[in-house]
Every structure is written in C-alpha cells, then in structure tokens.
Tab-separated table of C-alpha atoms and ligand atoms in Angstrom:
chain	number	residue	atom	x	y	z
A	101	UNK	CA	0.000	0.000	0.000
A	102	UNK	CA	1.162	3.411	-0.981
A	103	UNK	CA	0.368	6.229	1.846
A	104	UNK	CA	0.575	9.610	2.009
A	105	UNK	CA	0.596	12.195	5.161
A	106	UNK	CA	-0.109	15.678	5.827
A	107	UNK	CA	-0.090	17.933	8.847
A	108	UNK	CA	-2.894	21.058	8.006
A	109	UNK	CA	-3.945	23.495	10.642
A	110	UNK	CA	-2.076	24.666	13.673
A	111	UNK	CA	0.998	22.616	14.768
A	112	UNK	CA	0.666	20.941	17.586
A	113	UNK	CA	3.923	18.742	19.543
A	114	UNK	CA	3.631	15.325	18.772
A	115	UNK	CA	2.623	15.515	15.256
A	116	UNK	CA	6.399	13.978	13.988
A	117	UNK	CA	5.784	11.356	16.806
A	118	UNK	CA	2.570	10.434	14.623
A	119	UNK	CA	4.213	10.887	11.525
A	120	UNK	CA	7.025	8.702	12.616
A	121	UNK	CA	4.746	5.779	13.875
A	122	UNK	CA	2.254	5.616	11.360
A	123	UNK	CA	5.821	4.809	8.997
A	124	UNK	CA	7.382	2.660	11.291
A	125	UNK	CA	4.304	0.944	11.611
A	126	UNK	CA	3.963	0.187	7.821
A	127	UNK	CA	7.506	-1.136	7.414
A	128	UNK	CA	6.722	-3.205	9.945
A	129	UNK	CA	4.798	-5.179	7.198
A	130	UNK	CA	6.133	-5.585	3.808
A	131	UNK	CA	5.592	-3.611	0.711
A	132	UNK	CA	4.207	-0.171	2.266
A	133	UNK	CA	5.360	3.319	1.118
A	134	UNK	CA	5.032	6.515	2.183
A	135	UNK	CA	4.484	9.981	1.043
A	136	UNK	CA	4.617	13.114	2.921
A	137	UNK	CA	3.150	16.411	1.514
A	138	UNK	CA	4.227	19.903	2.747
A	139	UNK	CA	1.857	22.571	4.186
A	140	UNK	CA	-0.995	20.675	4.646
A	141	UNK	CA	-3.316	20.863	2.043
A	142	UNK	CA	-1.646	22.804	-0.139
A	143	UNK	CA	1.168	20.213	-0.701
A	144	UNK	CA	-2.135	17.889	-2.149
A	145	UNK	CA	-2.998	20.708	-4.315
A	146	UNK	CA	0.181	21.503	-5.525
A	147	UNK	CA	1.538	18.478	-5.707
A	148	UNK	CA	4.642	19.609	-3.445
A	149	UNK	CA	5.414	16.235	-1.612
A	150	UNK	CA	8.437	13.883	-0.583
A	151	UNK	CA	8.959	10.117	0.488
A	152	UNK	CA	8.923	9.114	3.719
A	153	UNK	CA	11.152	6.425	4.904
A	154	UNK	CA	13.072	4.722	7.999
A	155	UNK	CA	16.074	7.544	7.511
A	156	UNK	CA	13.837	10.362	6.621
A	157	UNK	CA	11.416	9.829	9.778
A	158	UNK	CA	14.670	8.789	11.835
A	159	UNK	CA	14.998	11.016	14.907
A	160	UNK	CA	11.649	13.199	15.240
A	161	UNK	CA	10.093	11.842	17.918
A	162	UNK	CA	10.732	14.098	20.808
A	163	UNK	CA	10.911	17.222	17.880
A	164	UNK	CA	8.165	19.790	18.041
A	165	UNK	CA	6.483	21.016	15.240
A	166	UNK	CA	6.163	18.935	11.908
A	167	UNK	CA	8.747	18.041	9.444
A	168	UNK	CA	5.865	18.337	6.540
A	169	UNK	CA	5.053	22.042	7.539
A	170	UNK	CA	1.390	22.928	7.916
A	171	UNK	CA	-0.965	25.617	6.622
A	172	UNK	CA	-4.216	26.453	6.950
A	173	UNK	CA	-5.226	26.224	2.951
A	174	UNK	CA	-9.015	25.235	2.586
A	175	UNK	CA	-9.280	23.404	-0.918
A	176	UNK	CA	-12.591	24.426	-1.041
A	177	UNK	CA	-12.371	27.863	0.280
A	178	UNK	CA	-14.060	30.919	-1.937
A	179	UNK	CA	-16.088	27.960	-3.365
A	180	UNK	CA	-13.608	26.333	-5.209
A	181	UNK	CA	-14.101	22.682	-5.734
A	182	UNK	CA	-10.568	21.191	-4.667
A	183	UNK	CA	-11.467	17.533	-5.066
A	184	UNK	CA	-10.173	17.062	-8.487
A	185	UNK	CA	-7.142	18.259	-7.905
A	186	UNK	CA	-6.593	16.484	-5.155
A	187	UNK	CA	-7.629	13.118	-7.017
A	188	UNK	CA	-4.928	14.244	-9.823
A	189	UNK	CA	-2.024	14.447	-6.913
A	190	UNK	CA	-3.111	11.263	-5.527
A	191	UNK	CA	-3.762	9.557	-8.617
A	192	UNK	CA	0.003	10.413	-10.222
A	193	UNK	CA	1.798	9.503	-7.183
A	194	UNK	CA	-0.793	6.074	-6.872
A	195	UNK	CA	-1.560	6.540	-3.831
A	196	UNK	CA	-4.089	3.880	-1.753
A	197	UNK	CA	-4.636	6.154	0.982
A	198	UNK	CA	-4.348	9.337	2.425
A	199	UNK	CA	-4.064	10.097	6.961
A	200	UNK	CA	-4.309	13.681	7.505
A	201	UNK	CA	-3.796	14.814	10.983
A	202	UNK	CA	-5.763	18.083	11.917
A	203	UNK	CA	-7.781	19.443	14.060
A	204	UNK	CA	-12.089	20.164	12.741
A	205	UNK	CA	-10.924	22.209	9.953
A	206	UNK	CA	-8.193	19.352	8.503
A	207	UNK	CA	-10.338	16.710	9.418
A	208	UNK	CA	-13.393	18.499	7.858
A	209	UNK	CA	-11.737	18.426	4.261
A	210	UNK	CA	-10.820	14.589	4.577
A	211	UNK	CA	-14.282	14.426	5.768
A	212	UNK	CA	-15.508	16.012	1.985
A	213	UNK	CA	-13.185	13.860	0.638
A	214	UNK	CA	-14.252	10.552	1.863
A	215	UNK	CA	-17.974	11.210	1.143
A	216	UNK	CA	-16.741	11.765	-2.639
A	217	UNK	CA	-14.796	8.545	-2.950
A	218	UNK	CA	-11.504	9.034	-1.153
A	219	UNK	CA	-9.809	6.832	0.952
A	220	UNK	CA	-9.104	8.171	3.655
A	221	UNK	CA	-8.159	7.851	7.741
A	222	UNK	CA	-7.892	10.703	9.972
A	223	UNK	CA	-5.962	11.579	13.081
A	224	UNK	CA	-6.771	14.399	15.210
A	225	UNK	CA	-4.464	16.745	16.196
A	226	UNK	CA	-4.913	19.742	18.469
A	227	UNK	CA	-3.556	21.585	21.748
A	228	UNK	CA	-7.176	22.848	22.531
A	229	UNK	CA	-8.631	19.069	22.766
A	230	UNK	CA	-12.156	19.910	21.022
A	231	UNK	CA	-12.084	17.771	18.741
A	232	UNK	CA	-15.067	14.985	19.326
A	233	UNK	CA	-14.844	11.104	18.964
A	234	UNK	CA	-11.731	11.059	21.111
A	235	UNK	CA	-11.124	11.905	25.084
A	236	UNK	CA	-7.822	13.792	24.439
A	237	UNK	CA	-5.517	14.604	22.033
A	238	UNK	CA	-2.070	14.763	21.583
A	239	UNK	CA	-0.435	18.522	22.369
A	240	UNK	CA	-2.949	18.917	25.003
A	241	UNK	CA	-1.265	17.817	27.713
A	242	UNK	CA	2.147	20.045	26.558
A	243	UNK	CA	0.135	22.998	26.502
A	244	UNK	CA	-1.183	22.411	29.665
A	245	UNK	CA	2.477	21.913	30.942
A	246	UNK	CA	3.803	24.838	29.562
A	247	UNK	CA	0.809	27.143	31.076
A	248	UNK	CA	1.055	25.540	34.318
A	249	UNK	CA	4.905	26.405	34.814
A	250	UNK	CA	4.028	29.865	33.790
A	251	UNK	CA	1.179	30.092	36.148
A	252	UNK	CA	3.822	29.003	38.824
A	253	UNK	CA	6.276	31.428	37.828
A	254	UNK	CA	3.348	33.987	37.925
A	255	UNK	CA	2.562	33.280	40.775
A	256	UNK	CA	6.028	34.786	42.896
A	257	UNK	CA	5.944	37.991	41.237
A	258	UNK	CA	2.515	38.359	41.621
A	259	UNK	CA	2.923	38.080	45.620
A	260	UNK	CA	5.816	39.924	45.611
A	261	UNK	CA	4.020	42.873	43.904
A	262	UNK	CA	0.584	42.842	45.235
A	263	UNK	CA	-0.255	42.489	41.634
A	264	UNK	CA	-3.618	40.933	40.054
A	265	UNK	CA	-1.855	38.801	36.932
A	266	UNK	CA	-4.169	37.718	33.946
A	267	UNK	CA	-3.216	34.714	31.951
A	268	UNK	CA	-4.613	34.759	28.477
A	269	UNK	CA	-4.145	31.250	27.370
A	270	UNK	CA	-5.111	29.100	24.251
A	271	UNK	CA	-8.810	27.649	23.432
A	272	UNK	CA	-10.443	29.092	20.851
A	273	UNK	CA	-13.901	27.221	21.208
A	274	UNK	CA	-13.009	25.795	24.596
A	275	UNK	CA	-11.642	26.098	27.764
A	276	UNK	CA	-10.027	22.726	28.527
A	277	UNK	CA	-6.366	24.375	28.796
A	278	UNK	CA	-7.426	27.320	30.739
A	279	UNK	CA	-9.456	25.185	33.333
A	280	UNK	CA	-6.461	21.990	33.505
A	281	UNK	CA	-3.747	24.791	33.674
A	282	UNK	CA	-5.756	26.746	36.224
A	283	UNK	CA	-6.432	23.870	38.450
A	284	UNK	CA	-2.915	22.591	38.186
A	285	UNK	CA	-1.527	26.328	38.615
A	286	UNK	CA	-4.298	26.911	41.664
A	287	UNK	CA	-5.794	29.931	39.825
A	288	UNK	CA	-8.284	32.492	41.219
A	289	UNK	CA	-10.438	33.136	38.812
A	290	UNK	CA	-10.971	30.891	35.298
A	291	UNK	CA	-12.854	32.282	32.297
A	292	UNK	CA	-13.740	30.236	29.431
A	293	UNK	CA	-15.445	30.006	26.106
A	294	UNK	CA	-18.510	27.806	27.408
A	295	UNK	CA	-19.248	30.543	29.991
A	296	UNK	CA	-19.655	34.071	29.064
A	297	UNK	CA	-18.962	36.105	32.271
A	298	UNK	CA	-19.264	39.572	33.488
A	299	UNK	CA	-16.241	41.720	34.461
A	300	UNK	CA	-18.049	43.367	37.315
A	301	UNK	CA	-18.656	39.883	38.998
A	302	UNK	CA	-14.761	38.872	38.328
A	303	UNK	CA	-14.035	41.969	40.532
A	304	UNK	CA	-16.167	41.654	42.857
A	305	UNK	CA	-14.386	38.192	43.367
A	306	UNK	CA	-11.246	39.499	43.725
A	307	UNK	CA	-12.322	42.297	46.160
A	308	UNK	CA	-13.639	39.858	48.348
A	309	UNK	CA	-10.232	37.378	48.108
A	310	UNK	CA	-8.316	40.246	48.651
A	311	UNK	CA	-10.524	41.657	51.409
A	312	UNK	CA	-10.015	38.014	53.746
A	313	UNK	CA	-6.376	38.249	53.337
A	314	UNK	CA	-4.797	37.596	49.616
A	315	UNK	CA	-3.052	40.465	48.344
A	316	UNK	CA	-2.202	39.018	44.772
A	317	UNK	CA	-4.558	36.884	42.432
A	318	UNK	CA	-4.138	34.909	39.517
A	319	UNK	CA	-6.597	34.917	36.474
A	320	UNK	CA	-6.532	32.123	33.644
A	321	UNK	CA	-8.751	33.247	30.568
A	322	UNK	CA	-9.041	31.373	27.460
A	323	UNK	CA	-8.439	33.350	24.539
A	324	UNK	CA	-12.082	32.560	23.643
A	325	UNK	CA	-13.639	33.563	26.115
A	326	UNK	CA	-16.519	36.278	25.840
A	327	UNK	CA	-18.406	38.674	28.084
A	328	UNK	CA	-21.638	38.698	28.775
A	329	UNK	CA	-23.037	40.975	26.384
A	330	UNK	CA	-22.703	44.556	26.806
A	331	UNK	CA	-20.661	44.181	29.804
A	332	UNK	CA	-16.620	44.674	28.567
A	333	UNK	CA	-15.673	45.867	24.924
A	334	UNK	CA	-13.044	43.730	23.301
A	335	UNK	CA	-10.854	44.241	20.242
A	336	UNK	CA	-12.788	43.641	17.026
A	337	UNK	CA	-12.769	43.114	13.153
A	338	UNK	CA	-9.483	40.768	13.017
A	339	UNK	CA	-8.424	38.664	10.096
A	340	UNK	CA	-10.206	35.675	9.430
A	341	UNK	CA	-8.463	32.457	7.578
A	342	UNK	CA	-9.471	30.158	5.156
A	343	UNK	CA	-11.818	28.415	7.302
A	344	UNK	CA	-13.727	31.423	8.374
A	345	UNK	CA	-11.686	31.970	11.652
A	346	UNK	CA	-11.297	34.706	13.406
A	347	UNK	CA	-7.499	35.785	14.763
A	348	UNK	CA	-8.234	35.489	18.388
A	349	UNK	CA	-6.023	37.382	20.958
A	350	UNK	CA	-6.837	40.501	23.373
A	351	UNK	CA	-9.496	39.204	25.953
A	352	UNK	CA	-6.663	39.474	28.220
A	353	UNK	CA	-5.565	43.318	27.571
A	354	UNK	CA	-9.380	44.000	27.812
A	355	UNK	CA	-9.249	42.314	31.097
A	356	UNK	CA	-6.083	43.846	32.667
A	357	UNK	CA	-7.452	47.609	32.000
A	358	UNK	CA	-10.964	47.020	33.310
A	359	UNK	CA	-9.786	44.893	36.188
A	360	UNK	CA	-7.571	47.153	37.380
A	361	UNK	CA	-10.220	50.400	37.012
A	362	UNK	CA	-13.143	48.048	38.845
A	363	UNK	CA	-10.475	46.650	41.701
A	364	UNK	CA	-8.201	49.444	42.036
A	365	UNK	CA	-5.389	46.552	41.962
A	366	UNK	CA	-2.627	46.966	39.809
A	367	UNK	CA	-2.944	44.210	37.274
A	368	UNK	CA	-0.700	42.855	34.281
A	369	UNK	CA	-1.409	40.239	31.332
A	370	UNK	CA	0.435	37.916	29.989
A	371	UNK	CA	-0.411	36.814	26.871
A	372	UNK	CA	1.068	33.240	26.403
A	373	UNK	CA	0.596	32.607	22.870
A	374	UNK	CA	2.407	30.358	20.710
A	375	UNK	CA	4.931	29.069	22.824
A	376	UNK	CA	2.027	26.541	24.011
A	377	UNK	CA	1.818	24.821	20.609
A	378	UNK	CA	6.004	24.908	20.178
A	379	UNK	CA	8.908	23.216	21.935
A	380	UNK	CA	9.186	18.976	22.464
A	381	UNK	CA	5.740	17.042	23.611
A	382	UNK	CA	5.838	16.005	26.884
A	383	UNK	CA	6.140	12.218	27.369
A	384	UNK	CA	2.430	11.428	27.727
A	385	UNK	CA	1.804	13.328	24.155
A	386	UNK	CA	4.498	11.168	22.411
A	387	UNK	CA	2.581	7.719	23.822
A	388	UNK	CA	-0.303	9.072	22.591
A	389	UNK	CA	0.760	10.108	18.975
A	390	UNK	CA	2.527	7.123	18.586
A	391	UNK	CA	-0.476	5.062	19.029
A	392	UNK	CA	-2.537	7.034	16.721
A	393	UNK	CA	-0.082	6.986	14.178
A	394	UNK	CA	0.034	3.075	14.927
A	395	UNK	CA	-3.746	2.844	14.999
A	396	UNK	CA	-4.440	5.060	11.674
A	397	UNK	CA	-1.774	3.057	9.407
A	398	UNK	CA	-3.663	-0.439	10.945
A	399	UNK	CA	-7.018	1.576	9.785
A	400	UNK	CA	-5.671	2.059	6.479
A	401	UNK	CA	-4.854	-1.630	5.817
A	402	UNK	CA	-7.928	-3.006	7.145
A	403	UNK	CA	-9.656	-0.601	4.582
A	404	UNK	CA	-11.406	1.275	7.727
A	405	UNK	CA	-11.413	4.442	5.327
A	406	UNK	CA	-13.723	7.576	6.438
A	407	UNK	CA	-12.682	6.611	10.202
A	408	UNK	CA	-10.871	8.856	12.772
A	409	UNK	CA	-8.959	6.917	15.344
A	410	UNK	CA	-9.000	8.535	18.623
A	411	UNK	CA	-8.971	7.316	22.554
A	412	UNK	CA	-11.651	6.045	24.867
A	413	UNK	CA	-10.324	5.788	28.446
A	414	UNK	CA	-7.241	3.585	27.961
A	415	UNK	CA	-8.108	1.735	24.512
A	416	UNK	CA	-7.556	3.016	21.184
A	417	UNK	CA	-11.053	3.626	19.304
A	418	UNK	CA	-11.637	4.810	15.643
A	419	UNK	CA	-14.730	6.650	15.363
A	420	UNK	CA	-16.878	7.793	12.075
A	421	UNK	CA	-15.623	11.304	10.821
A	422	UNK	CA	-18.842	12.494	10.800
A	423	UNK	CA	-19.577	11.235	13.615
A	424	UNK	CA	-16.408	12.823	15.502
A	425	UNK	CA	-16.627	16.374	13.524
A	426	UNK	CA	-20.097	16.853	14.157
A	427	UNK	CA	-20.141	19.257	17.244
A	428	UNK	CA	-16.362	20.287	19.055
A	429	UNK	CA	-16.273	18.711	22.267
A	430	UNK	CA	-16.696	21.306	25.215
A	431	UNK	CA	-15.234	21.371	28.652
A	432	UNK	CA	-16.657	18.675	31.202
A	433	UNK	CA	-18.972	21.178	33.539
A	434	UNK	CA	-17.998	18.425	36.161
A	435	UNK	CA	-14.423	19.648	35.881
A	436	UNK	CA	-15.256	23.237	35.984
A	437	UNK	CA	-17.248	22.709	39.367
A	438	UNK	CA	-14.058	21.273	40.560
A	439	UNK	CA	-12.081	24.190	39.791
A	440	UNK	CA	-14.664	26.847	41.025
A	441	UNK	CA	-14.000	25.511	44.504
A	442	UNK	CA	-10.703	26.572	44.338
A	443	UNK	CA	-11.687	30.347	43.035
A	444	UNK	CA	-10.788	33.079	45.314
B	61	F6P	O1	-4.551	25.003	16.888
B	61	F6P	C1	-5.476	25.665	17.660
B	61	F6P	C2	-4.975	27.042	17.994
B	61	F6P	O2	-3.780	26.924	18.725
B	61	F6P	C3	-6.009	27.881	18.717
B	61	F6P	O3	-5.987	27.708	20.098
B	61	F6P	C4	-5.641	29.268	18.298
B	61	F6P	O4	-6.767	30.120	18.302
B	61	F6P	C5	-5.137	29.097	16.920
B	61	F6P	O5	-4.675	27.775	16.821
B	61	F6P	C6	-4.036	30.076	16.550
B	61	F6P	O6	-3.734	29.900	15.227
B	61	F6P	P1	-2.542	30.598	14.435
B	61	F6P	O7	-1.339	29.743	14.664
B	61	F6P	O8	-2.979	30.562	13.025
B	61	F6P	O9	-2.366	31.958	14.996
C-alpha cells in the first residue's frame, strides 16, 4: 500500500511522533510506502510532496512542530471545488490512501473527501482538545504543561508585587487548557469560552479574596472567552483564515485595563501565545501520537477508510468522521465545578 501524510492546521507537539509511527508501523509489514506532503493541504494541491522512509522519519520523535510544515489552505475555500485536484495528486503519485492529521478544519476536508470517494483515515491533532470522537488529544497535555509552569512562575511575582496577573491562554472554542492549567496552577479566577462572564462579577471576586487576606490573584482566561453581552468591549474586526476563523487574541488586555479600574489593583497580562503549541511534547503526548499513528496506518490496511482513530479511556477507538466532527467537544462542567472551589 502506498500512503501519504499531511499535517494542516495549527501545529501541535507530537505531530512527527505520529508521523514517525504511522511509517514505522507500515515497514513493519512488507511492501508499504510513504508519502509526505508539505503545508498541509496545499502540498495535495500543488503536488509539493516527498517520500517518507526509515532515515527520513529517523529522529523526530521528541521534535516539536512537523517536518511536513502545515498551513491552513481550505481546498474548497471561496467555493472552489478542490477535489479534483486532489484526485490528480493522488492519482500520479498512486496513492491507496491518504491520513491527515488536523484538528475540525483538517479533518473536515478529509471528511468532503471521503464522502466523494476518497480513501481516507484521519488523526486528530490539536492543543485545545475539542475535537469529538476522542477523550484527548495529543499537544494537550504540553500545553497544559507549559501554562502551568508559567502560572507558577506567575505566581512569585505576583505576591511579591501585590499584583492581580491575567493569563490569556489558548482555546479558541473551549476552555479545557485554561481550566487543567488553572487547576494545576491553583488559579483564582478561570474564564472560558462555554461561559460568558461579566467583568463586574470577576471583581467583585477578587475584592472579596483580597478583602479576607490575599493580596495578589491569579486569572486564567481562554483566549475565547466572551463577556456577557454589553458588559466589557473587546478588540474587534481581526483577520479571518481560510476556514472562516477569526485571529483570536486581546481578551486578556481587555481584562487587565478594566480589572484594574473596577479593583483598584494593579494588574498585568500575559499573553502566552504560541509558545504553548512549540517546543518537544511532553512524554504522555508522544505515547499518545505514537499510538494514533500506529492505529491510523492499521485503519488504512484493514480498509477502515472515512474513520478517525481517537482514545476512549485507555483503549484506542476509531470513530466515524462524521460522527467525531459533528459538534467540538466542550469542557466537562464536572471539571469546571471542581475548579470553582478553588476560586478566590
Ligand atoms: O490550533 C489551535 C490554535 O492553537 C487555537 O488555540 C488558536 O486560536 C489558533 O490555533 C491560533 O492559530 P494561528 O497559529 O494561526 O495563529
């Protein structure tokens, strides 16, 4: 079997330990190949692609990033019809199968794809975990590492400055970074996505921590987050991509201002950005890659094409595209209980 590989979206660490595995898993057996495309979709397109073998895969496991390159290209963006070029690409280079690993957008187009006739198996991929028919994906964890050591490091200067510090973290749709970083990091105050809040009743909050003692707090807010209508005014009319997205990114200046005029604390944001989604995966992300780069190259030979593999508890699961795409998956509510008890 001939397979090819692409990386589309956001990066995310652990995407070479997938890359790596769903090759190693294929030489494992005889007579399978491998193509890798660069910059996601775009590579299919444009036919921009190079063989993957033992030597060429040799080495990326802990390595952040993705040695394909990613984009966000939409073959069907501006209604264009990508398929057929897509179906040329694959066609010259006979290929049997295709795995992209992306997040809903990615996974959307191999979606398309499948319903028209391509085979295809898909692997999700992103820090923000939203993506449905699997518990967790790879990157999450990292991200949540990364934002929990700054929420620690936070945490000193904020004491030693009386200082209110606002964390604007990843999670476009959802809050599961902001919430697993904030309980980790033992945050004061966590806003995300699924729960619009008002600015007036995040002071109040920290009036009354600060009034029993506290004289520093921490607060974790998603990048996604909104406020209750009317009640803060946040930066608008950003870029979008090809998938209709808008450039997140502010929520946390908005917050440090208004906080700071409501509380009378002295507040500062940091903005945490990309260096969530860069760096090596941490150990539990390059288990988990590994076995969906295992699982989606054992998908491919069994012919298990329009599946997504993904994790249910401790067993490897594939799940229906469709099926997984169909709504992202939002934060537990259980979870978020747990963390309230910790606010203030
Ligand atoms: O991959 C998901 C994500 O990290 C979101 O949390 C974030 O909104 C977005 O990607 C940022 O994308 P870009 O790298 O294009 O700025």
């Amino acid at each position: 079997m001939r397979v090819g590989l692409l990386t589309g979206g956001g990066d995310c660490p652990g995407l070479n330990a997938v890359i790596r595995a769903v090759v190693r898993r294929g030489l494992a057996d005889q007579g399978h190949s491998f193509v890798g495309f660069r910059h996601g979709w775009a590579g299919v397109l444009e036919d921009n692609a190079f063989e993957l073998t033992l030597s060429s895969t040799a080495g990326i496991l802990p390595r952040g990033g993705t040695i394909l390159g990613t984009s966000r290209t939409n073959p069907y963006a501006d209604g264009r019809d990508g398929t057929a070029a897509i179906r040329e690409t694959l066609s010259a280079r006979e290929i049997d199968a295709l795995i992209p690993i992306g997040g809903e957008d990615t996974l959307g187009v191999a979606q398309r794809l499948h319903e028209e006739g391509v085979a295809v198996v898909g692997v999700p991929k992103t820090i923000d975990n939203d993506v449905g028919g699997t518990d967790v994906t790879f990157g999450f964890q990292t991200a949540v590492q990364i934002v929990t050591d700054a929420i620690d490091r936070l945490h000193t200067t904020a004491e030693s400055h009386n200082r209110v510090m606002v964390v604007e973290v990843m999670g476009r749709h959802t809050g599961w970074i902001a919430t697993h970083a904030g309980i980790a990091g033992g945050a004061d105050a966590i806003l995300v996505p699924e729960r619009p809040f008002d600015v007036e009743e995040v002071a109040a909050h920290l009036r009354a921590r600060h009034a029993r003692g506290p004289s520093f707090s921490i607060v974790v807010v998603a990048e996604g987050a909104t406020p209750r209508e009317g009640t803060l005014h946040t930066r608008e009319g950003t870029a979008t991509d090809a998938f209709g997205h808008a450039r997140l990114g502010g929520i946390g200046v908005a917050l440090e201002s208004e906080l700071e005029r409501l509380t009378g604390y002295e507040s500062r944001v940091t903005i945490l950005g990309h260096v969530q989604r860069g760096g090596t995966p941490v150990a539990f992300d390059r288990v988990l890659a590994t076995r969906f780069g295992v699982a989606a190259m054992d998908a491919a030979v069994g012919g298990r094409f329009g599946a997504m593999v993904g994790v249910r508890g401790t067993q490897i699961v594939e799940t229906p595209l469709a099926e997984a795409l169909r709504e992202p998956k939002l934060l537990d509510p259980e979870l978020f209980r747990t963390a309230e008890l910790f606010f203030g």
